[in-house]
mmCIF file of C-alpha atoms in Angstrom:
data_model
loop_
_atom_site.group_PDB
_atom_site.id
_atom_site.type_symbol
_atom_site.label_atom_id
_atom_site.label_comp_id
_atom_site.label_asym_id
_atom_site.label_seq_id
_atom_site.Cartn_x
_atom_site.Cartn_y
_atom_site.Cartn_z
ATOM 1 C CA MET A 8 22.451 12.330 -10.171
ATOM 2 C CA SER A 9 20.524 8.200 -11.032
ATOM 3 C CA ALA A 10 17.597 6.918 -9.318
ATOM 4 C CA ASP A 11 20.109 4.624 -7.096
ATOM 5 C CA ASP A 12 21.244 7.747 -4.981
ATOM 6 C CA GLY A 13 18.591 9.075 -3.236
ATOM 7 C CA SER A 14 18.050 12.252 -4.935
ATOM 8 C CA ALA A 15 14.850 13.603 -5.938
ATOM 9 C CA GLN A 16 13.730 12.055 -9.389
ATOM 10 C CA PRO A 17 10.772 12.760 -11.891
ATOM 11 C CA GLY A 18 7.344 11.070 -11.852
ATOM 12 C CA PRO A 19 5.142 10.596 -14.670
ATOM 13 C CA ASP A 20 4.457 14.164 -14.744
ATOM 14 C CA GLY A 21 7.888 15.180 -14.862
ATOM 15 C CA ARG A 22 7.786 16.964 -10.942
ATOM 16 C CA LEU A 23 11.023 16.031 -9.132
ATOM 17 C CA ARG A 24 10.076 13.968 -6.162
ATOM 18 C CA CYS A 25 11.309 12.454 -2.684
ATOM 19 C CA PRO A 26 11.530 8.657 -5.027
ATOM 20 C CA TRP A 27 9.769 6.712 -2.008
ATOM 21 C CA GLY A 28 7.132 8.783 -3.218
ATOM 22 C CA LEU A 29 7.038 7.123 -6.096
ATOM 23 C CA SER A 30 8.037 3.620 -5.310
ATOM 24 C CA ALA A 31 4.228 3.055 -5.493
ATOM 25 C CA ASP A 32 1.653 4.695 -6.972
ATOM 26 C CA ASP A 33 -0.661 4.863 -3.376
ATOM 27 C CA TYR A 34 2.412 7.035 -2.151
ATOM 28 C CA VAL A 35 1.980 9.402 -4.889
ATOM 29 C CA ALA A 36 -1.008 11.628 -3.541
ATOM 30 C CA TYR A 37 0.062 10.923 0.475
ATOM 31 C CA HIS A 38 3.807 12.664 -0.497
ATOM 32 C CA ASP A 39 2.617 15.051 -2.473
ATOM 33 C CA ALA A 40 -1.007 15.838 -0.274
ATOM 34 C CA GLU A 41 0.096 15.020 2.878
ATOM 35 C CA TRP A 42 3.526 14.324 4.396
ATOM 36 C CA GLY A 43 5.168 16.591 5.609
ATOM 37 C CA ARG A 44 2.898 18.779 6.056
ATOM 38 C CA ALA A 45 1.826 20.644 9.283
ATOM 39 C CA VAL A 46 -1.240 18.184 11.512
ATOM 40 C CA HIS A 47 -2.574 20.165 14.828
ATOM 41 C CA GLY A 48 -5.575 18.621 17.102
ATOM 42 C CA ASP A 49 -5.723 16.366 19.659
ATOM 43 C CA ASP A 50 -7.215 13.829 18.123
ATOM 44 C CA ALA A 51 -5.511 13.988 14.440
ATOM 45 C CA LEU A 52 -2.025 13.457 16.306
ATOM 46 C CA TYR A 53 -3.383 10.710 18.445
ATOM 47 C CA GLU A 54 -4.814 9.023 14.786
ATOM 48 C CA ARG A 55 -0.865 9.688 13.148
ATOM 49 C CA LEU A 56 0.958 8.718 16.612
ATOM 50 C CA THR A 57 -0.939 5.072 16.620
ATOM 51 C CA LEU A 58 -0.801 4.876 12.767
ATOM 52 C CA GLU A 59 3.102 5.075 13.436
ATOM 53 C CA ALA A 60 2.802 2.526 15.963
ATOM 54 C CA PHE A 61 1.161 0.540 13.662
ATOM 55 C CA GLN A 62 3.858 0.788 11.292
ATOM 56 C CA SER A 63 6.628 -0.205 13.687
ATOM 57 C CA GLY A 64 8.486 -3.789 11.836
ATOM 58 C CA LEU A 65 5.957 -2.692 8.471
ATOM 59 C CA SER A 66 6.112 -1.211 5.586
ATOM 60 C CA TRP A 67 3.771 2.228 5.694
ATOM 61 C CA LEU A 68 2.001 1.716 2.661
ATOM 62 C CA THR A 69 1.148 -1.394 4.282
ATOM 63 C CA ILE A 70 -0.629 1.126 7.363
ATOM 64 C CA LEU A 71 -1.276 3.623 4.703
ATOM 65 C CA ARG A 72 -4.245 0.671 2.284
ATOM 66 C CA ARG A 73 -5.768 -0.102 5.900
ATOM 67 C CA ARG A 74 -6.287 3.460 6.839
ATOM 68 C CA GLU A 75 -10.123 3.839 6.577
ATOM 69 C CA GLY A 76 -10.079 0.303 8.257
ATOM 70 C CA PHE A 77 -8.240 2.013 11.080
ATOM 71 C CA ARG A 78 -10.769 4.688 11.304
ATOM 72 C CA ALA A 79 -13.763 2.783 10.998
ATOM 73 C CA ALA A 80 -12.067 0.199 14.168
ATOM 74 C CA PHE A 81 -10.778 3.142 15.790
ATOM 75 C CA ALA A 82 -13.958 5.504 15.996
ATOM 76 C CA GLY A 83 -12.329 7.967 13.721
ATOM 77 C CA PHE A 84 -9.118 8.021 16.346
ATOM 78 C CA ARG A 85 -11.937 10.131 18.610
ATOM 79 C CA ILE A 86 -9.601 10.119 21.510
ATOM 80 C CA ARG A 87 -12.645 9.761 24.373
ATOM 81 C CA GLU A 88 -14.166 7.000 22.890
ATOM 82 C CA VAL A 89 -11.129 4.998 22.165
ATOM 83 C CA ALA A 90 -10.645 5.918 25.221
ATOM 84 C CA ALA A 91 -13.923 3.635 26.626
ATOM 85 C CA PHE A 92 -12.772 0.691 24.476
ATOM 86 C CA THR A 93 -13.729 -1.757 26.605
ATOM 87 C CA GLU A 94 -11.705 -5.448 26.066
ATOM 88 C CA ALA A 95 -14.478 -6.747 24.345
ATOM 89 C CA ASP A 96 -13.680 -4.056 21.379
ATOM 90 C CA GLU A 97 -9.941 -4.989 21.784
ATOM 91 C CA ALA A 98 -11.408 -8.744 20.849
ATOM 92 C CA ARG A 99 -13.134 -6.871 17.653
ATOM 93 C CA LEU A 100 -10.535 -5.171 17.110
ATOM 94 C CA LEU A 101 -8.523 -8.420 17.227
ATOM 95 C CA ALA A 102 -10.391 -9.974 14.760
ATOM 96 C CA ASP A 103 -10.469 -6.760 12.837
ATOM 97 C CA THR A 104 -9.079 -7.631 9.242
ATOM 98 C CA GLY A 105 -9.536 -4.087 8.121
ATOM 99 C CA ILE A 106 -6.549 -3.653 10.735
ATOM 100 C CA ILE A 107 -2.892 -4.949 11.551
ATOM 101 C CA ARG A 108 -4.135 -7.513 13.881
ATOM 102 C CA ASN A 109 -1.423 -7.068 16.840
ATOM 103 C CA ARG A 110 -2.573 -7.759 20.343
ATOM 104 C CA ALA A 111 0.397 -6.140 21.780
ATOM 105 C CA LYS A 112 -0.144 -2.695 19.667
ATOM 106 C CA ILE A 113 -3.980 -2.615 19.936
ATOM 107 C CA GLN A 114 -3.491 -2.502 23.229
ATOM 108 C CA ALA A 115 -1.162 0.169 23.366
ATOM 109 C CA ALA A 116 -3.420 2.539 20.667
ATOM 110 C CA VAL A 117 -6.235 2.170 23.595
ATOM 111 C CA ALA A 118 -3.947 2.477 26.384
ATOM 112 C CA ASN A 119 -3.029 5.801 24.734
ATOM 113 C CA ALA A 120 -6.149 6.694 24.536
ATOM 114 C CA LYS A 121 -6.537 6.649 27.535
ATOM 115 C CA VAL A 122 -3.452 9.328 28.531
ATOM 116 C CA ALA A 123 -4.501 10.903 25.888
ATOM 117 C CA ALA A 124 -8.054 11.473 27.712
ATOM 118 C CA GLY A 125 -6.614 13.031 30.895
ATOM 119 C CA LEU A 126 -5.038 15.420 29.040
ATOM 120 C CA ALA A 127 -6.935 19.183 29.018
ATOM 121 C CA GLU A 128 -8.091 20.029 25.074
ATOM 122 C CA GLY A 129 -4.617 21.211 23.301
ATOM 123 C CA ASP A 130 -2.257 19.460 25.253
ATOM 124 C CA LEU A 131 -2.128 16.631 22.797
ATOM 125 C CA ASP A 132 -0.822 19.373 20.729
ATOM 126 C CA ALA A 133 1.353 21.243 22.091
ATOM 127 C CA LEU A 134 3.299 19.051 23.823
ATOM 128 C CA ILE A 135 4.126 17.190 20.480
ATOM 129 C CA TRP A 136 4.686 20.361 18.386
ATOM 130 C CA SER A 137 6.888 22.001 21.585
ATOM 131 C CA TYR A 138 9.800 19.573 19.806
ATOM 132 C CA ALA A 139 9.749 20.864 16.635
ATOM 133 C CA PRO A 140 12.870 21.427 16.416
ATOM 134 C CA ASP A 141 14.124 24.982 14.038
ATOM 135 C CA PRO A 142 13.888 25.148 10.825
ATOM 136 C CA ALA A 143 16.740 27.427 9.960
ATOM 137 C CA HIS A 144 19.068 24.699 11.807
ATOM 138 C CA ARG A 145 17.698 22.179 9.523
ATOM 139 C CA PRO A 146 19.487 22.344 6.237
ATOM 140 C CA ALA A 147 17.541 20.924 3.257
ATOM 141 C CA PRO A 148 18.473 17.315 2.395
ATOM 142 C CA ARG A 149 20.097 16.639 -0.776
ATOM 143 C CA SER A 150 19.253 12.663 -1.039
ATOM 144 C CA HIS A 151 17.855 10.281 1.131
ATOM 145 C CA ALA A 152 21.061 9.597 2.888
ATOM 146 C CA ASP A 153 20.717 13.006 4.386
ATOM 147 C CA ILE A 154 18.076 12.507 6.736
ATOM 148 C CA PRO A 155 18.222 10.925 10.177
ATOM 149 C CA ALA A 156 15.943 8.288 11.208
ATOM 150 C CA VAL A 157 16.097 9.021 14.971
ATOM 151 C CA THR A 158 17.393 12.537 16.003
ATOM 152 C CA ALA A 159 17.660 14.482 19.515
ATOM 153 C CA GLU A 160 14.844 16.218 19.700
ATOM 154 C CA SER A 161 12.661 13.086 18.438
ATOM 155 C CA THR A 162 14.083 11.421 21.483
ATOM 156 C CA ALA A 163 13.220 13.651 23.940
ATOM 157 C CA LEU A 164 9.353 13.945 22.217
ATOM 158 C CA ALA A 165 8.865 9.706 23.148
ATOM 159 C CA LYS A 166 11.003 10.153 26.716
ATOM 160 C CA ASP A 167 8.263 13.078 27.582
ATOM 161 C CA LEU A 168 5.914 10.340 26.365
ATOM 162 C CA LYS A 169 6.492 7.568 27.322
ATOM 163 C CA LYS A 170 6.911 9.565 31.521
ATOM 164 C CA ARG A 171 3.455 10.177 30.927
ATOM 165 C CA GLY A 172 2.094 6.936 30.318
ATOM 166 C CA PHE A 173 2.270 6.252 26.275
ATOM 167 C CA ARG A 174 3.269 2.953 24.546
ATOM 168 C CA PHE A 175 4.894 1.906 21.231
ATOM 169 C CA VAL A 176 6.555 5.459 20.927
ATOM 170 C CA GLY A 177 10.390 5.220 20.353
ATOM 171 C CA PRO A 178 12.267 7.239 18.873
ATOM 172 C CA THR A 179 12.353 6.510 15.756
ATOM 173 C CA THR A 180 8.238 6.237 15.611
ATOM 174 C CA ALA A 181 8.151 9.547 17.367
ATOM 175 C CA TYR A 182 10.525 10.620 14.350
ATOM 176 C CA ALA A 183 8.349 9.354 12.199
ATOM 177 C CA LEU A 184 5.519 11.379 13.414
ATOM 178 C CA MET A 185 7.150 14.523 13.151
ATOM 179 C CA GLN A 186 8.153 13.774 9.817
ATOM 180 C CA ALA A 187 4.165 13.135 8.854
ATOM 181 C CA CYS A 188 2.960 15.996 10.464
ATOM 182 C CA GLY A 189 5.352 18.148 9.958
ATOM 183 C CA LEU A 190 7.102 19.151 12.356
ATOM 184 C CA VAL A 191 10.142 18.819 10.006
ATOM 185 C CA ASN A 192 10.375 18.885 7.131
ATOM 186 C CA ASP A 193 12.312 16.031 5.084
ATOM 187 C CA HIS A 194 11.373 16.458 1.596
ATOM 188 C CA LEU A 195 14.477 16.714 -0.647
ATOM 189 C CA ALA A 196 15.929 19.847 -1.341
ATOM 190 C CA ASP A 197 15.166 19.236 -5.179
ATOM 191 C CA CYS A 198 11.092 17.438 -4.612
ATOM 192 C CA TRP A 199 8.208 20.274 -5.826
ATOM 193 C CA VAL A 200 6.746 19.965 -2.589
ATOM 194 C CA ARG A 201 9.357 20.849 -0.331
ATOM 195 C CA GLU A 202 8.375 24.800 -0.861
ATOM 196 C CA ARG A 203 4.889 24.048 -0.622
ATOM 197 C CA VAL A 204 4.210 22.160 2.451
ATOM 198 C CA HIS A 205 3.216 25.264 3.687
ATOM 199 C CA GLU A 206 -0.146 25.833 1.131
ATOM 200 C CA PRO A 207 -3.233 23.150 0.467
ATOM 201 C CA PRO A 208 -2.732 20.539 -1.727
ATOM 202 C CA GLU A 209 -3.438 20.800 -5.300
#
């Protein structure tokens, strides 16, 4: 198969990877060590939910390169701290060149923290993971064309989150969250990481 057919491609070390994982230097470590590995914990999932919302309409690389800036701006994505943000904090964020300065997304991130803070500890984790599909019913994708942008589970997750008051969580964003946080394993069948997502990264 050619490099244009969406199949796994060899990297500089000879290992086969999902093509997007080789499209930029920053992506290699993220693809190998993070993407598709299980993420648990309310704060950790709130961080991913927030970053996926900010990514909407942009390249994930844009977000990845600003992740430390986002963490600094949003108090390490500690839900209860962000939930206490005021209009002055939102104004500060709008002036912060270390993040994406989008008013609607900033306001959504703060509003989502307030909703998450109203849940019992562990409930956000349990809610999101309750929509993880049975992996036995998901054949390993052979190429990028086999990977959906939206699924029934991501549509249901987005609907549930919106019902609870979360913003910027459409089905596509919800599916990107599911992929990134290991609810689904969308590493290609020939990708070296696919069978190692449950192991500590190298």
